[in-house]
Amino acid sequence: QAQLVESGGGLVQPGGSLRLSCTASGFTLENHAIGWFRQAPGKERERVSCILSNSGSTYYADSVLGRFTISRDNTKNTGYLQMDSLKPEDTAVYYCATDCYAAIADYWGKGTLVTVSS
């Protein structure tokens, strides 16, 4: 069965770093864009970043631009989100999906919790 699984979340201090992974099984992720989204309690879901499948073009929310870096390793069927200079407001559940637009993404992971706190 096709699925996405996120990993790498956890507790980190402000200014710290985490790398999230999104690994696909049951299908070839190379054929899809990878979107990263996040949602904090009581807040609207936000697109954090995405990377296209062919051109490799990347997009970032203004709130994370310069701090986060999206990448992919198609040989490992995995996408990544490197998060540096983390802030408390980055605290959220982070999800990966197979599109840059949530409304049309076919597959979603179950999410991984990132907590930024001292």
GROMACS .gro file of C-alpha atoms in nm:
model
  118
    1GLN     CA    1   0.000   0.000   0.000
    2ALA     CA    2   0.125   0.345  -0.088
    3GLN     CA    3   0.219   0.557   0.210
    4LEU     CA    4   0.443   0.835   0.336
    5VAL     CA    5   0.615   0.829   0.673
    6GLU     CA    6   0.772   1.134   0.837
    7SER     CA    7   1.048   1.110   1.092
    8GLY     CA    8   1.296   1.335   1.268
    9GLY     CA    9   1.070   1.545   1.483
   10GLY     CA   10   1.135   1.609   1.848
   11LEU     CA   11   1.217   1.868   2.110
   12VAL     CA   12   1.481   2.128   2.029
   13GLN     CA   13   1.592   2.454   2.186
   14PRO     CA   14   1.547   2.787   2.007
   15GLY     CA   15   1.829   2.833   1.760
   16GLY     CA   16   1.871   2.459   1.718
   17SER     CA   17   1.828   2.238   1.414
   18LEU     CA   18   1.633   1.933   1.306
   19ARG     CA   19   1.612   1.739   0.983
   20LEU     CA   20   1.281   1.585   0.891
   21SER     CA   21   1.256   1.292   0.652
   22CYS     CA   22   0.967   1.181   0.436
   23THR     CA   23   1.001   0.828   0.305
   24ALA     CA   24   0.764   0.679   0.051
   25SER     CA   25   0.676   0.315   0.012
   26GLY     CA   26   0.454   0.142  -0.239
   27PHE     CA   27   0.524   0.398  -0.510
   28THR     CA   28   0.806   0.597  -0.664
   29LEU     CA   29   0.838   0.936  -0.502
   30GLU     CA   30   1.055   1.054  -0.788
   31ASN     CA   31   0.739   1.102  -0.994
   32HIS     CA   32   0.589   1.349  -0.747
   33ALA     CA   33   0.649   1.688  -0.601
   34ILE     CA   34   0.704   1.688  -0.224
   35GLY     CA   35   0.527   1.940  -0.008
   36TRP     CA   36   0.589   2.010   0.358
   37PHE     CA   37   0.304   2.152   0.562
   38ARG     CA   38   0.261   2.230   0.928
   39GLN     CA   39  -0.023   2.292   1.165
   40ALA     CA   40  -0.018   2.424   1.519
   41PRO     CA   41  -0.317   2.390   1.752
   42GLY     CA   42  -0.582   2.649   1.674
   43LYS     CA   43  -0.404   2.767   1.362
   44GLU     CA   44  -0.462   2.715   0.994
   45ARG     CA   45  -0.251   2.462   0.807
   46GLU     CA   46   0.043   2.634   0.643
   47ARG     CA   47   0.254   2.530   0.349
   48VAL     CA   48   0.614   2.544   0.461
   49SER     CA   49   0.800   2.437   0.150
   50CYS     CA   50   0.781   2.224  -0.160
   51ILE     CA   51   1.007   2.086  -0.428
   52LEU     CA   52   0.905   1.988  -0.779
   53SER     CA   53   0.978   1.649  -0.929
   54ASN     CA   54   1.143   1.740  -1.259
   55SER     CA   55   1.280   2.092  -1.245
   56GLY     CA   56   1.374   2.069  -0.880
   57SER     CA   57   1.236   2.417  -0.822
   58THR     CA   58   1.183   2.495  -0.456
   59TYR     CA   59   0.941   2.719  -0.271
   60TYR     CA   60   0.941   2.847   0.084
   61ALA     CA   61   0.699   3.028   0.305
   62ASP     CA   62   0.823   3.373   0.400
   63SER     CA   63   0.826   3.266   0.762
   64VAL     CA   64   1.095   3.002   0.701
   65LEU     CA   65   1.288   3.145   0.408
   66GLY     CA   66   1.659   3.145   0.481
   67ARG     CA   67   1.623   2.903   0.771
   68PHE     CA   68   1.476   2.588   0.614
   69THR     CA   69   1.607   2.392   0.317
   70ILE     CA   70   1.409   2.134   0.123
   71SER     CA   71   1.578   1.854  -0.070
   72ARG     CA   72   1.522   1.505  -0.197
   73ASP     CA   73   1.714   1.186  -0.262
   74ASN     CA   74   1.529   0.988  -0.522
   75THR     CA   75   1.760   0.689  -0.483
   76LYS     CA   76   1.628   0.658  -0.127
   77ASN     CA   77   1.269   0.747  -0.217
   78THR     CA   78   1.295   1.018   0.046
   79GLY     CA   79   1.245   1.389   0.085
   80TYR     CA   80   1.400   1.607   0.354
   81LEU     CA   81   1.338   1.931   0.532
   82GLN     CA   82   1.644   2.074   0.705
   83MET     CA   83   1.534   2.321   0.971
   84ASP     CA   84   1.791   2.558   1.116
   85SER     CA   85   1.767   2.855   1.352
   86LEU     CA   86   1.443   2.718   1.490
   87LYS     CA   87   1.205   2.950   1.670
   88PRO     CA   88   0.926   2.874   1.918
   89GLU     CA   89   0.673   2.974   1.653
   90ASP     CA   90   0.795   2.683   1.439
   91THR     CA   91   0.634   2.446   1.688
   92ALA     CA   92   0.378   2.237   1.500
   93VAL     CA   93   0.300   1.899   1.355
   94TYR     CA   94   0.480   1.872   1.024
   95TYR     CA   95   0.335   1.672   0.737
   96CYS     CA   96   0.470   1.574   0.399
   97ALA     CA   97   0.253   1.522   0.094
   98THR     CA   98   0.286   1.442  -0.274
   99ASP     CA   99   0.214   1.787  -0.406
  100CYS     CA  100   0.287   2.151  -0.348
  101TYR     CA  101  -0.086   2.215  -0.309
  102ALA     CA  102  -0.267   2.050  -0.022
  103ALA     CA  103  -0.601   2.037  -0.202
  104ILE     CA  104  -0.471   1.805  -0.474
  105ALA     CA  105  -0.213   1.600  -0.289
  106ASP     CA  106  -0.289   1.231  -0.321
  107TYR     CA  107  -0.087   1.103  -0.027
  108TRP     CA  108  -0.008   1.237   0.318
  109GLY     CA  109   0.203   1.122   0.604
  110LYS     CA  110   0.066   1.107   0.956
  111GLY     CA  111   0.291   1.388   1.075
  112THR     CA  112   0.582   1.436   1.310
  113LEU     CA  113   0.577   1.677   1.602
  114VAL     CA  114   0.838   1.950   1.626
  115THR     CA  115   0.857   2.138   1.954
  116VAL     CA  116   1.089   2.437   1.990
  117SER     CA  117   1.122   2.537   2.352
  118SER     CA  118   1.381   2.611   2.616
   0.00000   0.00000   0.00000
